[in-house]
Amino acid sequence: MDVMAAFANQVDYCRANEAPVTAAIVAAVAKALRTTTAFGITALEWPGDPQADGLPLRCAAALRSLHLEGKARILDPIYRGTAEPEEAEAAVAAMLAMHGDALLPWLDGPPQTNEAGRSAGYIAAMLWLAAQGLPPRFELIEFGSSAGINLMLDRYAYDLGGVRVGPYDAALTIKPEWRGSPPPSLDIEILSAWGCDVAPIDLTRESGRRRLEAYIWPEQKERLDRLQKVAAAARAKPPNLVEAEAADFVEAQLSRPQDDGVTRLLVHSITWQYLPRKSQERIGEAMARAGSRAAPDRPLGWVQLEADRQILRHVLEVQYWPGGGETRRLAEAHAHGRWLEWQG
C-alpha cells in the first residue's frame, strides 16, 4: 500500500471508531507532507508498508506530543473539533515546517496504543474457552505488550453484558457497551501473565506515560482517565514485562513445563501487523508444535484481537488445542474497547 492510501484508510478507520478529531489530524498531515522537510521526505518515501507500520498514527502522535507540551497552540481548533479542513492543513503544515526535527524521532518506532479496554476481549475469550471445557485456570503469554497494561488484567474488574469478572477492590472497572448475548458466566483464575516488547515502556516513569498519552486519540477522554489508574497500579506493582523479540519470547515461554490443570494462553492485541513476516511464521510454527503436544489437562490457546482494515473494526479470534486448532471468531470490537459485539 502506498503512503497516501495508508493515510486515507486510517482516516476511514478513525471515523468508523468515533474519532473525528484524530481523523482530521491524519487527513491534514496527509495533505501537509512536503518533500522540502526531513519529516515529509521520511514519511513520503517510507521504505516499508505504511499501513502495517502505523505511519499515520506515528505522525498524529508526534503532533499530539507537542500539543500536550503546550508547544502547538496553533492546533487548538483541530483538537476542539472546530477547524475547517483548509485551516487544519495550514496549521499542520506550519507545525511540520517549524518543528519537523523535533517530530522526526516519532517516526522511528511503532505506535504505542496500549489500552486497558482491549483486555475485555481477553477475558471474554477466557470465559468462552472455559465453557468449551478447558481448565479455567490460565497462565498468559503476551507479546507486543508495550507498557504491560494488559498484563495487569487480573487487577481490573469487568462487566461484560452483565457477567462480572475480577476483584471487588479493582484498580478500575472495564464495562464496554455489550452487543449481543452475554459471554459464558463462569469462574476463571489468572495465575500469571508475562509479556515482552522490543521497546517496553516503563509506565512508572513520566516519560513513558507521556508517550502513551500522545497515542491516545484526544476525543477519547475516558482513556486518559484509565491511563492514570493503570499507571498507579503499575507503580504499586509493575507488570511482568521484559525486553525481547516476539518470536524468541514465545518460543522460550512455550518450552517451559506446564502444570496440570492449567490452560496456557498466548494473547496479543494490535501487534501482529508490526511483526516481520519471519517472526509471524516462527510464532505460528511454535504454536503448532506446542499444540501437537497439548493434552486435555494441559491445553493451549491462542487469542488474537487484531485490526481488520476491510471492515474497519477489531476482530477477536481464538484457537485451542487439543480441539483441532480451528480459528473461531468470537467478536468484533471497537478499536479501543468502547463496545464489543459478541458472536461466540
mmCIF file of C-alpha atoms in Angstrom:
data_model
loop_
_atom_site.group_PDB
_atom_site.id
_atom_site.type_symbol
_atom_site.label_atom_id
_atom_site.label_comp_id
_atom_site.label_asym_id
_atom_site.label_seq_id
_atom_site.Cartn_x
_atom_site.Cartn_y
_atom_site.Cartn_z
ATOM 1 C CA MET A 1 0.000 0.000 0.000
ATOM 2 C CA ASP A 2 1.303 3.478 -0.830
ATOM 3 C CA VAL A 3 1.583 6.272 1.704
ATOM 4 C CA MET A 4 -1.483 8.267 0.684
ATOM 5 C CA ALA A 5 -3.657 5.145 0.609
ATOM 6 C CA ALA A 6 -2.481 4.296 4.143
ATOM 7 C CA PHE A 7 -3.452 7.765 5.363
ATOM 8 C CA ALA A 8 -6.848 7.504 3.664
ATOM 9 C CA ASN A 9 -7.502 4.119 5.273
ATOM 10 C CA GLN A 10 -6.532 5.486 8.696
ATOM 11 C CA VAL A 11 -8.939 8.403 8.249
ATOM 12 C CA ASP A 12 -11.733 5.928 7.481
ATOM 13 C CA TYR A 13 -10.698 3.760 10.432
ATOM 14 C CA CYS A 14 -10.777 6.719 12.825
ATOM 15 C CA ARG A 15 -14.178 7.849 11.605
ATOM 16 C CA ALA A 16 -15.567 4.321 11.918
ATOM 17 C CA ASN A 17 -14.284 4.216 15.503
ATOM 18 C CA GLU A 18 -15.846 7.512 16.579
ATOM 19 C CA ALA A 19 -12.653 9.573 16.408
ATOM 20 C CA PRO A 20 -13.371 12.543 14.102
ATOM 21 C CA VAL A 21 -10.647 14.735 15.632
ATOM 22 C CA THR A 22 -7.960 12.136 15.024
ATOM 23 C CA ALA A 23 -9.338 11.615 11.516
ATOM 24 C CA ALA A 24 -8.992 15.355 10.897
ATOM 25 C CA ILE A 25 -5.385 15.372 12.130
ATOM 26 C CA VAL A 26 -4.437 12.395 9.957
ATOM 27 C CA ALA A 27 -6.148 13.908 6.913
ATOM 28 C CA ALA A 28 -4.375 17.227 7.487
ATOM 29 C CA VAL A 29 -0.989 15.534 7.812
ATOM 30 C CA ALA A 30 -1.526 13.693 4.542
ATOM 31 C CA LYS A 31 -2.152 16.973 2.713
ATOM 32 C CA ALA A 32 0.620 18.867 4.509
ATOM 33 C CA LEU A 33 3.512 16.479 3.826
ATOM 34 C CA ARG A 34 6.165 18.046 1.626
ATOM 35 C CA THR A 35 9.482 16.854 0.221
ATOM 36 C CA THR A 36 11.019 20.111 1.426
ATOM 37 C CA THR A 37 11.325 18.862 5.042
ATOM 38 C CA ALA A 38 13.094 15.863 6.540
ATOM 39 C CA PHE A 39 9.842 14.826 8.199
ATOM 40 C CA GLY A 40 7.950 14.985 4.916
ATOM 41 C CA ILE A 41 10.637 13.130 2.982
ATOM 42 C CA THR A 42 10.800 10.378 5.601
ATOM 43 C CA ALA A 43 7.031 9.888 5.522
ATOM 44 C CA LEU A 44 6.515 10.204 1.758
ATOM 45 C CA GLU A 45 9.433 7.880 0.966
ATOM 46 C CA TRP A 46 8.534 5.325 3.642
ATOM 47 C CA PRO A 47 10.545 2.154 2.926
ATOM 48 C CA GLY A 48 8.095 -0.357 4.418
ATOM 49 C CA ASP A 49 4.332 -0.830 4.376
ATOM 50 C CA PRO A 50 2.996 2.474 5.770
ATOM 51 C CA GLN A 51 -0.297 0.941 6.871
ATOM 52 C CA ALA A 52 1.205 -2.097 8.575
ATOM 53 C CA ASP A 53 3.806 0.148 10.203
ATOM 54 C CA GLY A 54 1.173 2.552 11.515
ATOM 55 C CA LEU A 55 2.817 5.542 9.836
ATOM 56 C CA PRO A 56 -0.275 7.811 10.037
ATOM 57 C CA LEU A 57 -0.577 7.149 13.769
ATOM 58 C CA ARG A 58 3.105 7.914 14.316
ATOM 59 C CA CYS A 59 2.587 11.280 12.616
ATOM 60 C CA ALA A 60 -0.558 12.036 14.641
ATOM 61 C CA ALA A 61 1.176 11.144 17.909
ATOM 62 C CA ALA A 62 4.146 13.349 17.029
ATOM 63 C CA LEU A 63 1.883 16.377 16.700
ATOM 64 C CA ARG A 64 -0.121 15.448 19.786
ATOM 65 C CA SER A 65 3.063 15.213 21.851
ATOM 66 C CA LEU A 66 3.920 18.846 21.095
ATOM 67 C CA HIS A 67 0.345 19.906 21.769
ATOM 68 C CA LEU A 68 0.390 18.204 25.172
ATOM 69 C CA GLU A 69 3.604 20.074 25.954
ATOM 70 C CA GLY A 70 1.897 23.379 25.164
ATOM 71 C CA LYS A 71 4.068 23.983 22.091
ATOM 72 C CA ALA A 72 1.349 23.746 19.447
ATOM 73 C CA ARG A 73 -1.441 26.132 20.324
ATOM 74 C CA ILE A 74 -1.987 26.599 16.593
ATOM 75 C CA LEU A 75 -3.538 23.139 16.623
ATOM 76 C CA ASP A 76 -6.142 24.035 19.275
ATOM 77 C CA PRO A 77 -9.027 24.440 16.782
ATOM 78 C CA ILE A 78 -8.357 20.979 15.367
ATOM 79 C CA TYR A 79 -8.337 19.325 18.788
ATOM 80 C CA ARG A 80 -11.504 21.222 19.693
ATOM 81 C CA GLY A 81 -13.114 19.860 16.531
ATOM 82 C CA THR A 82 -13.855 23.311 15.118
ATOM 83 C CA ALA A 83 -11.226 23.629 12.359
ATOM 84 C CA GLU A 84 -12.206 23.523 8.706
ATOM 85 C CA PRO A 85 -10.104 21.148 6.548
ATOM 86 C CA GLU A 86 -8.156 24.015 4.935
ATOM 87 C CA GLU A 87 -7.432 25.570 8.332
ATOM 88 C CA ALA A 88 -6.284 22.208 9.703
ATOM 89 C CA GLU A 89 -3.975 21.607 6.754
ATOM 90 C CA ALA A 90 -2.390 25.049 7.107
ATOM 91 C CA ALA A 91 -1.863 24.606 10.862
ATOM 92 C CA VAL A 92 -0.303 21.169 10.472
ATOM 93 C CA ALA A 93 1.918 22.361 7.598
ATOM 94 C CA ALA A 94 3.165 25.184 9.810
ATOM 95 C CA MET A 95 3.939 22.735 12.635
ATOM 96 C CA LEU A 96 5.841 20.406 10.315
ATOM 97 C CA ALA A 97 7.857 23.317 8.956
ATOM 98 C CA MET A 98 8.668 24.760 12.394
ATOM 99 C CA HIS A 99 9.161 21.568 14.418
ATOM 100 C CA GLY A 100 9.988 18.879 11.864
ATOM 101 C CA ASP A 101 13.300 17.974 13.501
ATOM 102 C CA ALA A 102 11.654 17.541 16.921
ATOM 103 C CA LEU A 103 8.841 15.480 15.427
ATOM 104 C CA LEU A 104 11.066 13.221 13.313
ATOM 105 C CA PRO A 105 12.047 10.748 16.098
ATOM 106 C CA TRP A 106 8.367 9.807 16.478
ATOM 107 C CA LEU A 107 8.615 8.071 13.101
ATOM 108 C CA ASP A 108 11.360 5.740 14.347
ATOM 109 C CA GLY A 109 9.263 3.296 16.379
ATOM 110 C CA PRO A 110 5.881 1.553 16.101
ATOM 111 C CA PRO A 111 2.748 3.094 17.618
ATOM 112 C CA GLN A 112 2.199 2.504 21.326
ATOM 113 C CA THR A 113 -1.561 2.134 21.562
ATOM 114 C CA ASN A 114 -1.593 0.052 24.746
ATOM 115 C CA GLU A 115 -5.162 0.191 26.067
ATOM 116 C CA ALA A 116 -6.753 -1.482 29.093
ATOM 117 C CA GLY A 117 -10.148 -1.569 27.396
ATOM 118 C CA ARG A 118 -8.892 -4.235 24.998
ATOM 119 C CA SER A 119 -8.342 -6.669 27.856
ATOM 120 C CA ALA A 120 -12.132 -7.166 27.947
ATOM 121 C CA GLY A 121 -11.628 -9.233 24.801
ATOM 122 C CA TYR A 122 -9.024 -11.395 26.534
ATOM 123 C CA ILE A 123 -11.390 -12.010 29.462
ATOM 124 C CA ALA A 124 -14.341 -12.812 27.195
ATOM 125 C CA ALA A 125 -12.191 -15.310 25.284
ATOM 126 C CA MET A 126 -11.107 -16.983 28.531
ATOM 127 C CA LEU A 127 -14.752 -17.338 29.587
ATOM 128 C CA TRP A 128 -15.536 -18.909 26.220
ATOM 129 C CA LEU A 129 -12.582 -21.300 26.430
ATOM 130 C CA ALA A 130 -13.618 -22.371 29.924
ATOM 131 C CA ALA A 131 -17.100 -23.073 28.558
ATOM 132 C CA GLN A 132 -15.517 -25.405 25.975
ATOM 133 C CA GLY A 133 -14.150 -27.489 28.864
ATOM 134 C CA LEU A 134 -10.615 -26.095 29.138
ATOM 135 C CA PRO A 135 -9.323 -25.678 32.704
ATOM 136 C CA PRO A 136 -10.449 -22.235 33.929
ATOM 137 C CA ARG A 137 -7.014 -21.536 35.442
ATOM 138 C CA PHE A 138 -4.891 -19.555 32.954
ATOM 139 C CA GLU A 139 -1.263 -18.579 32.502
ATOM 140 C CA LEU A 140 -0.911 -15.818 29.920
ATOM 141 C CA ILE A 141 1.874 -15.093 27.456
ATOM 142 C CA GLU A 142 1.688 -11.785 25.580
ATOM 143 C CA PHE A 143 3.988 -10.241 23.001
ATOM 144 C CA GLY A 144 3.892 -6.630 21.890
ATOM 145 C CA SER A 145 2.954 -5.731 25.456
ATOM 146 C CA SER A 146 4.118 -2.104 25.186
ATOM 147 C CA ALA A 147 3.801 -0.818 28.775
ATOM 148 C CA GLY A 148 2.259 -4.058 30.055
ATOM 149 C CA ILE A 149 -1.158 -2.540 30.707
ATOM 150 C CA ASN A 150 -2.980 -5.716 29.721
ATOM 151 C CA LEU A 151 -0.610 -7.864 31.761
ATOM 152 C CA MET A 152 -2.321 -6.399 34.825
ATOM 153 C CA LEU A 153 -5.787 -7.595 33.752
ATOM 154 C CA ASP A 154 -6.224 -9.645 36.946
ATOM 155 C CA ARG A 155 -6.308 -6.328 38.845
ATOM 156 C CA TYR A 156 -9.210 -4.979 36.790
ATOM 157 C CA ALA A 157 -12.920 -5.700 37.166
ATOM 158 C CA TYR A 158 -15.109 -6.367 34.140
ATOM 159 C CA ASP A 159 -18.796 -6.091 33.388
ATOM 160 C CA LEU A 160 -19.359 -7.936 30.128
ATOM 161 C CA GLY A 161 -23.020 -7.830 29.266
ATOM 162 C CA GLY A 162 -23.899 -8.326 32.940
ATOM 163 C CA VAL A 163 -21.266 -11.010 33.522
ATOM 164 C CA ARG A 164 -18.910 -9.745 36.238
ATOM 165 C CA VAL A 165 -15.300 -10.865 36.489
ATOM 166 C CA GLY A 166 -12.464 -9.642 38.697
ATOM 167 C CA PRO A 167 -11.805 -8.351 42.193
ATOM 168 C CA TYR A 168 -14.159 -6.004 44.001
ATOM 169 C CA ASP A 169 -11.234 -3.773 45.016
ATOM 170 C CA ALA A 170 -10.111 -3.443 41.398
ATOM 171 C CA ALA A 171 -7.824 -0.707 40.115
ATOM 172 C CA LEU A 172 -10.541 0.133 37.582
ATOM 173 C CA THR A 173 -13.714 -1.354 36.111
ATOM 174 C CA ILE A 174 -13.984 -2.001 32.383
ATOM 175 C CA LYS A 175 -17.545 -2.044 31.087
ATOM 176 C CA PRO A 176 -17.769 -1.927 27.306
ATOM 177 C CA GLU A 177 -21.107 -1.436 25.607
ATOM 178 C CA TRP A 178 -22.062 -5.062 25.091
ATOM 179 C CA ARG A 179 -23.846 -6.047 21.901
ATOM 180 C CA GLY A 180 -25.359 -9.489 21.504
ATOM 181 C CA SER A 181 -25.797 -12.251 24.045
ATOM 182 C CA PRO A 182 -23.506 -12.221 27.103
ATOM 183 C CA PRO A 183 -20.430 -14.447 27.296
ATOM 184 C CA PRO A 184 -20.493 -17.571 29.477
ATOM 185 C CA SER A 185 -20.694 -16.801 33.180
ATOM 186 C CA LEU A 186 -18.002 -18.912 34.816
ATOM 187 C CA ASP A 187 -15.323 -18.544 37.464
ATOM 188 C CA ILE A 188 -11.863 -18.117 35.967
ATOM 189 C CA GLU A 189 -8.474 -17.559 37.571
ATOM 190 C CA ILE A 190 -5.404 -15.871 36.104
ATOM 191 C CA LEU A 191 -2.357 -17.487 37.642
ATOM 192 C CA SER A 192 0.281 -15.431 35.832
ATOM 193 C CA ALA A 193 0.779 -13.030 32.947
ATOM 194 C CA TRP A 194 4.156 -12.421 31.340
ATOM 195 C CA GLY A 195 4.820 -10.230 28.343
ATOM 196 C CA CYS A 196 7.524 -8.819 26.116
ATOM 197 C CA ASP A 197 8.151 -5.891 23.833
ATOM 198 C CA VAL A 198 11.098 -4.922 21.659
ATOM 199 C CA ALA A 199 10.982 -1.464 23.271
ATOM 200 C CA PRO A 200 8.979 -1.770 26.505
ATOM 201 C CA ILE A 201 7.630 1.391 28.085
ATOM 202 C CA ASP A 202 8.052 1.979 31.803
ATOM 203 C CA LEU A 203 4.650 3.195 32.911
ATOM 204 C CA THR A 204 6.039 4.189 36.304
ATOM 205 C CA ARG A 205 8.086 6.945 34.648
ATOM 206 C CA GLU A 206 6.548 10.190 33.435
ATOM 207 C CA SER A 207 8.264 9.847 30.054
ATOM 208 C CA GLY A 208 6.562 6.503 29.487
ATOM 209 C CA ARG A 209 3.161 7.807 30.491
ATOM 210 C CA ARG A 210 3.573 10.854 28.249
ATOM 211 C CA ARG A 211 4.389 8.679 25.260
ATOM 212 C CA LEU A 212 1.233 6.648 25.777
ATOM 213 C CA GLU A 213 -0.786 9.846 26.228
ATOM 214 C CA ALA A 214 0.380 11.090 22.834
ATOM 215 C CA TYR A 215 -1.066 7.988 21.186
ATOM 216 C CA ILE A 216 -4.447 8.308 22.898
ATOM 217 C CA TRP A 217 -6.964 9.752 20.475
ATOM 218 C CA PRO A 218 -7.799 13.134 22.061
ATOM 219 C CA GLU A 219 -11.586 12.801 21.794
ATOM 220 C CA GLN A 220 -11.458 9.630 23.928
ATOM 221 C CA LYS A 221 -11.079 11.297 27.309
ATOM 222 C CA GLU A 222 -12.148 8.172 29.203
ATOM 223 C CA ARG A 223 -8.923 6.546 28.014
ATOM 224 C CA LEU A 224 -6.867 9.259 29.699
ATOM 225 C CA ASP A 225 -8.658 8.500 32.960
ATOM 226 C CA ARG A 226 -7.952 4.785 32.556
ATOM 227 C CA LEU A 227 -4.299 5.507 31.834
ATOM 228 C CA GLN A 228 -3.945 7.394 35.112
ATOM 229 C CA LYS A 229 -5.450 4.470 37.020
ATOM 230 C CA VAL A 230 -3.337 1.783 35.369
ATOM 231 C CA ALA A 231 -0.219 3.910 35.855
ATOM 232 C CA ALA A 232 -0.997 3.985 39.573
ATOM 233 C CA ALA A 233 -1.455 0.202 39.505
ATOM 234 C CA ALA A 234 1.932 -0.192 37.795
ATOM 235 C CA ARG A 235 3.600 1.980 40.414
ATOM 236 C CA ALA A 236 2.122 -0.211 43.135
ATOM 237 C CA LYS A 237 3.313 -3.385 41.398
ATOM 238 C CA PRO A 238 4.971 -3.294 37.958
ATOM 239 C CA PRO A 239 3.722 -5.791 35.355
ATOM 240 C CA ASN A 240 5.847 -8.797 34.401
ATOM 241 C CA LEU A 241 7.327 -7.227 31.282
ATOM 242 C CA VAL A 242 10.677 -7.960 29.618
ATOM 243 C CA GLU A 243 12.524 -6.678 26.584
ATOM 244 C CA ALA A 244 12.595 -9.361 23.890
ATOM 245 C CA GLU A 245 11.795 -10.110 20.273
ATOM 246 C CA ALA A 246 8.325 -11.622 19.972
ATOM 247 C CA ALA A 247 9.194 -14.976 18.381
ATOM 248 C CA ASP A 248 12.144 -15.550 20.724
ATOM 249 C CA PHE A 249 9.909 -14.834 23.705
ATOM 250 C CA VAL A 250 7.054 -17.076 22.560
ATOM 251 C CA GLU A 251 9.377 -19.988 21.808
ATOM 252 C CA ALA A 252 11.023 -19.674 25.217
ATOM 253 C CA GLN A 253 7.712 -19.440 27.066
ATOM 254 C CA LEU A 254 6.217 -22.419 25.254
ATOM 255 C CA SER A 255 9.257 -24.525 26.145
ATOM 256 C CA ARG A 256 8.626 -24.137 29.890
ATOM 257 C CA PRO A 257 6.956 -27.016 31.782
ATOM 258 C CA GLN A 258 3.195 -26.604 32.080
ATOM 259 C CA ASP A 259 1.324 -27.622 35.220
ATOM 260 C CA ASP A 260 -1.615 -29.994 35.075
ATOM 261 C CA GLY A 261 -4.993 -28.299 35.213
ATOM 262 C CA VAL A 262 -3.679 -25.057 33.732
ATOM 263 C CA THR A 263 -4.524 -23.564 30.325
ATOM 264 C CA ARG A 264 -1.572 -21.840 28.680
ATOM 265 C CA LEU A 265 -2.761 -18.896 26.585
ATOM 266 C CA LEU A 266 -0.916 -16.793 24.012
ATOM 267 C CA VAL A 267 -2.572 -13.395 23.654
ATOM 268 C CA HIS A 268 -1.877 -10.246 21.647
ATOM 269 C CA SER A 269 -3.731 -7.120 20.574
ATOM 270 C CA ILE A 270 -2.970 -4.752 17.690
ATOM 271 C CA THR A 271 0.533 -6.132 17.356
ATOM 272 C CA TRP A 272 0.576 -8.764 14.629
ATOM 273 C CA GLN A 273 0.815 -6.239 11.779
ATOM 274 C CA TYR A 274 4.022 -4.791 13.215
ATOM 275 C CA LEU A 275 5.893 -8.123 13.260
ATOM 276 C CA PRO A 276 8.226 -9.111 10.438
ATOM 277 C CA ARG A 277 6.871 -11.982 8.384
ATOM 278 C CA LYS A 278 9.643 -14.268 9.659
ATOM 279 C CA SER A 279 8.578 -13.635 13.257
ATOM 280 C CA GLN A 280 4.945 -14.332 12.360
ATOM 281 C CA GLU A 281 5.960 -17.616 10.760
ATOM 282 C CA ARG A 282 8.091 -18.655 13.737
ATOM 283 C CA ILE A 283 5.270 -17.923 16.183
ATOM 284 C CA GLY A 284 2.804 -19.886 14.074
ATOM 285 C CA GLU A 285 5.192 -22.840 13.853
ATOM 286 C CA ALA A 286 5.929 -22.724 17.591
ATOM 287 C CA MET A 287 2.221 -22.735 18.403
ATOM 288 C CA ALA A 288 1.600 -25.631 16.025
ATOM 289 C CA ARG A 289 4.359 -27.662 17.701
ATOM 290 C CA ALA A 290 3.110 -26.835 21.177
ATOM 291 C CA GLY A 291 -0.454 -27.551 20.090
ATOM 292 C CA SER A 292 0.535 -31.034 18.937
ATOM 293 C CA ARG A 293 1.801 -31.715 22.478
ATOM 294 C CA ALA A 294 -1.246 -30.271 24.230
ATOM 295 C CA ALA A 295 -3.387 -32.540 26.383
ATOM 296 C CA PRO A 296 -6.848 -32.093 27.947
ATOM 297 C CA ASP A 297 -5.293 -31.333 31.337
ATOM 298 C CA ARG A 298 -2.573 -29.114 29.779
ATOM 299 C CA PRO A 299 -4.287 -27.312 26.878
ATOM 300 C CA LEU A 300 -3.025 -24.435 24.767
ATOM 301 C CA GLY A 301 -4.979 -21.471 23.463
ATOM 302 C CA TRP A 302 -4.286 -18.537 21.169
ATOM 303 C CA VAL A 303 -6.318 -15.320 21.462
ATOM 304 C CA GLN A 304 -5.883 -12.573 18.875
ATOM 305 C CA LEU A 305 -7.504 -9.136 18.956
ATOM 306 C CA GLU A 306 -6.313 -7.502 15.772
ATOM 307 C CA ALA A 307 -7.468 -4.886 13.265
ATOM 308 C CA ASP A 308 -9.448 -5.844 10.186
ATOM 309 C CA ARG A 309 -8.789 -2.980 7.785
ATOM 310 C CA GLN A 310 -11.574 -4.089 5.451
ATOM 311 C CA ILE A 311 -14.419 -3.811 7.958
ATOM 312 C CA LEU A 312 -12.623 -1.073 9.974
ATOM 313 C CA ARG A 313 -13.086 -2.945 13.245
ATOM 314 C CA HIS A 314 -11.051 -5.123 15.556
ATOM 315 C CA VAL A 315 -11.716 -8.844 15.448
ATOM 316 C CA LEU A 316 -11.436 -11.250 18.401
ATOM 317 C CA GLU A 317 -10.425 -14.746 17.311
ATOM 318 C CA VAL A 318 -9.374 -17.832 19.241
ATOM 319 C CA GLN A 319 -7.807 -21.242 18.613
ATOM 320 C CA TYR A 320 -7.173 -24.040 21.065
ATOM 321 C CA TRP A 321 -5.538 -27.464 21.345
ATOM 322 C CA PRO A 322 -6.496 -30.219 21.708
ATOM 323 C CA GLY A 323 -9.510 -29.190 19.736
ATOM 324 C CA GLY A 324 -8.115 -29.031 16.243
ATOM 325 C CA GLY A 325 -6.732 -25.508 16.361
ATOM 326 C CA GLU A 326 -9.610 -24.209 14.252
ATOM 327 C CA THR A 327 -9.900 -20.422 14.248
ATOM 328 C CA ARG A 328 -13.165 -19.218 15.803
ATOM 329 C CA ARG A 329 -14.347 -15.625 15.548
ATOM 330 C CA LEU A 330 -15.826 -14.626 18.891
ATOM 331 C CA ALA A 331 -16.474 -10.917 18.453
ATOM 332 C CA GLU A 332 -15.939 -7.681 16.612
ATOM 333 C CA ALA A 333 -14.915 -4.721 18.707
ATOM 334 C CA HIS A 334 -14.259 -1.006 18.834
ATOM 335 C CA ALA A 335 -10.610 -0.093 18.349
ATOM 336 C CA HIS A 336 -10.140 0.850 21.997
ATOM 337 C CA GLY A 337 -12.709 -1.278 23.772
ATOM 338 C CA ARG A 338 -15.678 1.119 23.843
ATOM 339 C CA TRP A 339 -18.021 -1.630 22.609
ATOM 340 C CA LEU A 340 -17.880 -5.323 21.821
ATOM 341 C CA GLU A 341 -20.262 -7.234 19.541
ATOM 342 C CA TRP A 342 -20.314 -10.815 20.758
ATOM 343 C CA GLN A 343 -20.612 -13.633 18.216
ATOM 344 C CA GLY A 344 -19.301 -16.516 20.326
#
